[in-house]
PDB file of C-alpha atoms in Angstrom:
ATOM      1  CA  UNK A   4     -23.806 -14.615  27.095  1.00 57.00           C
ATOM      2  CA  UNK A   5     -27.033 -16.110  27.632  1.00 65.00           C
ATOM      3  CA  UNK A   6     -29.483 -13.717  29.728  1.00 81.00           C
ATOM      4  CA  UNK A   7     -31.790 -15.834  32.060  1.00 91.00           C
ATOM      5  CA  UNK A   8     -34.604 -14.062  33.386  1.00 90.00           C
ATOM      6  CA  UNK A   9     -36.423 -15.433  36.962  1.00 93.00           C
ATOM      7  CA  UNK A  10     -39.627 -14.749  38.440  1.00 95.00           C
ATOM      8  CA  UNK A  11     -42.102 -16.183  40.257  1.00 97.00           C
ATOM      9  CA  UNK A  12     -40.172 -15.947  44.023  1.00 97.00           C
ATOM     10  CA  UNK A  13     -42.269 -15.175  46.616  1.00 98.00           C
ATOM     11  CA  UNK A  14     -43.998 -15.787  50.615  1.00 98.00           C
ATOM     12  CA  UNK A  15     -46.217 -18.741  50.973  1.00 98.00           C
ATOM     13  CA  UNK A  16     -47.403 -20.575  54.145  1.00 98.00           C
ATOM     14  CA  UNK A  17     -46.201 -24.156  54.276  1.00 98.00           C
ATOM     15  CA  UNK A  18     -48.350 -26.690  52.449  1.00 98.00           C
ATOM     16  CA  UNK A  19     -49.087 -24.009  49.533  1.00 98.00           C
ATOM     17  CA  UNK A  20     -47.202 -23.139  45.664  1.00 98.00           C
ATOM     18  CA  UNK A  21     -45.231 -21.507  43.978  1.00 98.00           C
ATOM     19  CA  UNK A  22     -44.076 -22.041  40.389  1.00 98.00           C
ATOM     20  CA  UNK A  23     -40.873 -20.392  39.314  1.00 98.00           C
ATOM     21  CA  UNK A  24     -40.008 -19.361  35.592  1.00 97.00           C
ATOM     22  CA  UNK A  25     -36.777 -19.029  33.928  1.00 95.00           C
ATOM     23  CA  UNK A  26     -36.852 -17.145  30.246  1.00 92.00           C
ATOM     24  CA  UNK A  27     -33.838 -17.137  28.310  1.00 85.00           C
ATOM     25  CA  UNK A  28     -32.870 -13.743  25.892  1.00 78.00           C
ATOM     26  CA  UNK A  29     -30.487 -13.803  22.684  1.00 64.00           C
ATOM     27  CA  UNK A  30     -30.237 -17.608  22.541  1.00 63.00           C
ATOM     28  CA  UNK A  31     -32.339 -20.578  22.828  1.00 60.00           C
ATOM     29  CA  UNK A  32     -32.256 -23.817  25.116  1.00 69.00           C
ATOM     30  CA  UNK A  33     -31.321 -25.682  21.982  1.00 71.00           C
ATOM     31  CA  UNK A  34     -28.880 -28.830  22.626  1.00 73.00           C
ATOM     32  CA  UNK A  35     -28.589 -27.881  26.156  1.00 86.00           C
ATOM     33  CA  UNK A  36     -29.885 -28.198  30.028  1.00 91.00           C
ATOM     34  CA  UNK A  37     -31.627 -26.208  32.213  1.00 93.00           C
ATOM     35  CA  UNK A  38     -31.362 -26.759  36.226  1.00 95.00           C
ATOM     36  CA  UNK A  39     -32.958 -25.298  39.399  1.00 97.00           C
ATOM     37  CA  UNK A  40     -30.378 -25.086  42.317  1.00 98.00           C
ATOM     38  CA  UNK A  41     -30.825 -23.720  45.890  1.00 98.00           C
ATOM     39  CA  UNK A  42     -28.788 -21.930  48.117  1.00 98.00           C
ATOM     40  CA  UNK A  43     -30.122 -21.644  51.923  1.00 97.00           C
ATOM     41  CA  UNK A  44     -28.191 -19.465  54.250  1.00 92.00           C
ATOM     42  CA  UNK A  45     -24.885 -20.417  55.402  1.00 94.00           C
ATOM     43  CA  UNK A  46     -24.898 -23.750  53.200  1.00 96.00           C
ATOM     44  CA  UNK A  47     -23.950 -24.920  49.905  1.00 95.00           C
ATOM     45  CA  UNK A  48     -25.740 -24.443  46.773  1.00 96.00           C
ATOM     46  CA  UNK A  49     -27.837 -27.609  46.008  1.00 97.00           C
ATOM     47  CA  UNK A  50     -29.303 -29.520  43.062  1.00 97.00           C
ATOM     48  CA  UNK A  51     -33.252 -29.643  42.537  1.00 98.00           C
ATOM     49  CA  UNK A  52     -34.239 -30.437  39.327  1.00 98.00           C
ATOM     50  CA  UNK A  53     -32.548 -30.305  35.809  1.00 96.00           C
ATOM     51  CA  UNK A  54     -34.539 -30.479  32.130  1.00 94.00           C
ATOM     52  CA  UNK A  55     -32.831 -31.292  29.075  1.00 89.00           C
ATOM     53  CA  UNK A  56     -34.599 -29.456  26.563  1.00 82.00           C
ATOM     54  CA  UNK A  57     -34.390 -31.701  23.073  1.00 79.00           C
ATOM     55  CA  UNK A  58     -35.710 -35.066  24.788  1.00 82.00           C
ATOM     56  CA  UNK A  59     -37.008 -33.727  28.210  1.00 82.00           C
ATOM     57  CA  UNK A  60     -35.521 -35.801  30.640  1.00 90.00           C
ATOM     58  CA  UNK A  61     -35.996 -34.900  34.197  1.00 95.00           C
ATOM     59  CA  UNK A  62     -33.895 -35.127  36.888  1.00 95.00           C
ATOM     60  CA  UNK A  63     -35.314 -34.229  40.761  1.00 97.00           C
ATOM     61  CA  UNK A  64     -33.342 -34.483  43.944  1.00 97.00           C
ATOM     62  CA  UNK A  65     -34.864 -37.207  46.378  1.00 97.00           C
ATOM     63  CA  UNK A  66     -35.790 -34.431  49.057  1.00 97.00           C
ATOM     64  CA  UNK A  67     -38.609 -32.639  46.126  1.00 98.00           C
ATOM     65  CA  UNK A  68     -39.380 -35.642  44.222  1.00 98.00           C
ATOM     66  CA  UNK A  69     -42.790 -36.199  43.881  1.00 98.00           C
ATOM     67  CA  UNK A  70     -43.501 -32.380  44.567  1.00 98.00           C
ATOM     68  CA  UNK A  71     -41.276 -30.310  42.436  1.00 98.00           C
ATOM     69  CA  UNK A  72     -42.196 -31.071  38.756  1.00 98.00           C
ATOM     70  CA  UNK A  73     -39.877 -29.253  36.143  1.00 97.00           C
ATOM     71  CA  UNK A  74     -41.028 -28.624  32.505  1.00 95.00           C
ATOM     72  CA  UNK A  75     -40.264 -26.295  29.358  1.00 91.00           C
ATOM     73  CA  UNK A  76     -42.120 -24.732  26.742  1.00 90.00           C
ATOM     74  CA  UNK A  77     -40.266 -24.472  23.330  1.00 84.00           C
ATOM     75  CA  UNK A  78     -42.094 -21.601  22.097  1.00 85.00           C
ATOM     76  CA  UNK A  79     -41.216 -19.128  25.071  1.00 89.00           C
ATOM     77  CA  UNK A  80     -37.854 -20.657  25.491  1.00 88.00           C
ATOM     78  CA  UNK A  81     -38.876 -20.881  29.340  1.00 92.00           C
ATOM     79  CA  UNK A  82     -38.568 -23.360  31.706  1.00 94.00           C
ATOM     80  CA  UNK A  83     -40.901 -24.096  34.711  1.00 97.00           C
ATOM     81  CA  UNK A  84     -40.161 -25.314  38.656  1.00 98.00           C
ATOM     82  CA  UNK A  85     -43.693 -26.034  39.441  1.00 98.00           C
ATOM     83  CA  UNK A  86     -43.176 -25.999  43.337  1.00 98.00           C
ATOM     84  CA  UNK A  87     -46.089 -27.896  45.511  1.00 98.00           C
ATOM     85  CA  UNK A  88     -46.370 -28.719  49.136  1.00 98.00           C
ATOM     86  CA  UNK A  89     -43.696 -26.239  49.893  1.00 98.00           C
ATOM     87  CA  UNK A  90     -42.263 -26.973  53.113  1.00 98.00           C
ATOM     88  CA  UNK A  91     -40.320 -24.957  55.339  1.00 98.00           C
ATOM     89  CA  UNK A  92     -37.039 -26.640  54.492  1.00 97.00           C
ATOM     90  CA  UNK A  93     -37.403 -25.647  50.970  1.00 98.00           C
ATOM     91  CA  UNK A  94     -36.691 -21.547  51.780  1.00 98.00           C
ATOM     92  CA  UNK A  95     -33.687 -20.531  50.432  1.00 98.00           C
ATOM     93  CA  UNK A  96     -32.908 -18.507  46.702  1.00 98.00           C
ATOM     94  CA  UNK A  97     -33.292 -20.149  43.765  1.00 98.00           C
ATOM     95  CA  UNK A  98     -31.099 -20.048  40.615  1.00 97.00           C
ATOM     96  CA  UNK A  99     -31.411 -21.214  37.066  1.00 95.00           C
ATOM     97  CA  UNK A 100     -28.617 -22.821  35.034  1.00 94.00           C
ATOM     98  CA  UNK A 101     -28.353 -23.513  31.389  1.00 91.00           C
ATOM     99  CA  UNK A 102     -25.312 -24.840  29.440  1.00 89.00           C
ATOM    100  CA  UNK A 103     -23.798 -27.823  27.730  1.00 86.00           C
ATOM    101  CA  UNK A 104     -22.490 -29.484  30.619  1.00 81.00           C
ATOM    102  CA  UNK A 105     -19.913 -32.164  29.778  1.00 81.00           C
ATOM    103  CA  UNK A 106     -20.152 -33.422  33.266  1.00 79.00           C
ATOM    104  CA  UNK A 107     -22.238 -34.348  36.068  1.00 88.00           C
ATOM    105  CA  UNK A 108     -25.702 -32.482  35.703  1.00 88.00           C
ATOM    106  CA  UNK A 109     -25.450 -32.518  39.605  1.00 92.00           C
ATOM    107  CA  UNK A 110     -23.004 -29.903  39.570  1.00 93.00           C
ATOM    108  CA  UNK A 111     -23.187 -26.164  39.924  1.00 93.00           C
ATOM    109  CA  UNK A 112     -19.742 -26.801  37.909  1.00 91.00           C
ATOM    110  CA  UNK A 113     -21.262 -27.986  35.085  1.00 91.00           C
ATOM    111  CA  UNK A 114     -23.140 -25.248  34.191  1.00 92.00           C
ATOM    112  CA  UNK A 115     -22.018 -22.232  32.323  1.00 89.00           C
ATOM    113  CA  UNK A 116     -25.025 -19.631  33.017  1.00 90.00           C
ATOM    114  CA  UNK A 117     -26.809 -18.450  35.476  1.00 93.00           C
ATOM    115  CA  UNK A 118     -30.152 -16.317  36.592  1.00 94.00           C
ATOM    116  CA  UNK A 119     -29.656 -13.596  39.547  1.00 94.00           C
ATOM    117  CA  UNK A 120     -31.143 -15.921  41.879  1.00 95.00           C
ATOM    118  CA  UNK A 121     -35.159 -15.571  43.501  1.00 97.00           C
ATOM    119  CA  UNK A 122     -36.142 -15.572  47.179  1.00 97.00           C
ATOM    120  CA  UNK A 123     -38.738 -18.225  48.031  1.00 98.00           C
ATOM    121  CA  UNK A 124     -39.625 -18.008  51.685  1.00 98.00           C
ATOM    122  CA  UNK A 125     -41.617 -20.732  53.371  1.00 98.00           C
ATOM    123  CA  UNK A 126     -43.373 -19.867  56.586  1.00 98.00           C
ATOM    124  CA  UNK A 127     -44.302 -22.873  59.046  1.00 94.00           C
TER     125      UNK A 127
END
C-alpha cells in the first residue's frame, strides 16, 4: 500500500561509498519505522540499520556501526543509508522496510512494506 522507491545501488572498490535512498509514494513515514536489511547470496536476510521517523532513533547492527549512518528528511519523505568504508562483506541487495512494527525492529517480520531490493557490489 505504501510504494517505496530505492536508488542509489551500485559498483564501488572496497574502502569507497555509496549512499542509498528510499522515497516513499501515497503515504508518509508518519508514526512509523524505516529499516535497511541485506540479503547476500545463499543466506538470510539481515538487519542494518532502522530510523524511527517522529524521534529519530537509530538502530545499526554491530558489523556497520560506526560506518553506516542512517537518516531521514521529512520534507522528501526519504530516508538515507549513508554507506562508508564499504567492505567486501557488505555486497549483497539491499531492501527498505517501513511499517508499524509491534515487535522486534530486528525482524524482517516486523515490517509490513518493502522496496524491490538494490544491488550493491563491493569489489576487493
Amino acid at each position: 500500500q505504501v510504494p517505496l522507491v530505492e536508488s542509489g545501488g551500485g559498483l564501488v572498490q572496497a574502502g569507497g561509498f555509496l549512499r542509498l535512498s528510499c522515497a516513499a509514494a501515497g503515504r508518509t513515514f508518519s508514526g512509523g519505522t524505516t529499516a535497511w536489511f541485506r540479503q547476500a547470496p545463499g543466506k538470510e536476510r539481515e538487519f542494518v540499520a532502522a530510523i524511527t521517523w517522529s524521534v529519530s532513533v537509530r538502530y545499526y547492527a554491530d558489523s556497520v556501526k560506526g560506518r553506516f549512518i542512517i537518516s531521514r528528511d521529512i520534507a522528501k519523505n526519504t530516508v538515507y543509508l549513508q554507506m562508508n568504508r564499504l567492505k567486501p562483506e557488505d555486497t549483497a541487495v539491499y531492501y527498505c522496510a517501513a511499517g508499524k512494527p509491534s515487535g522486534s525492529y530486528l525482524s524482517h517480520l516486523s515490517y509490513d512494506y518493502w522496496g524491490q531490493g538494490t544491488q550493491v557490489t563491493v569489489s576487493s
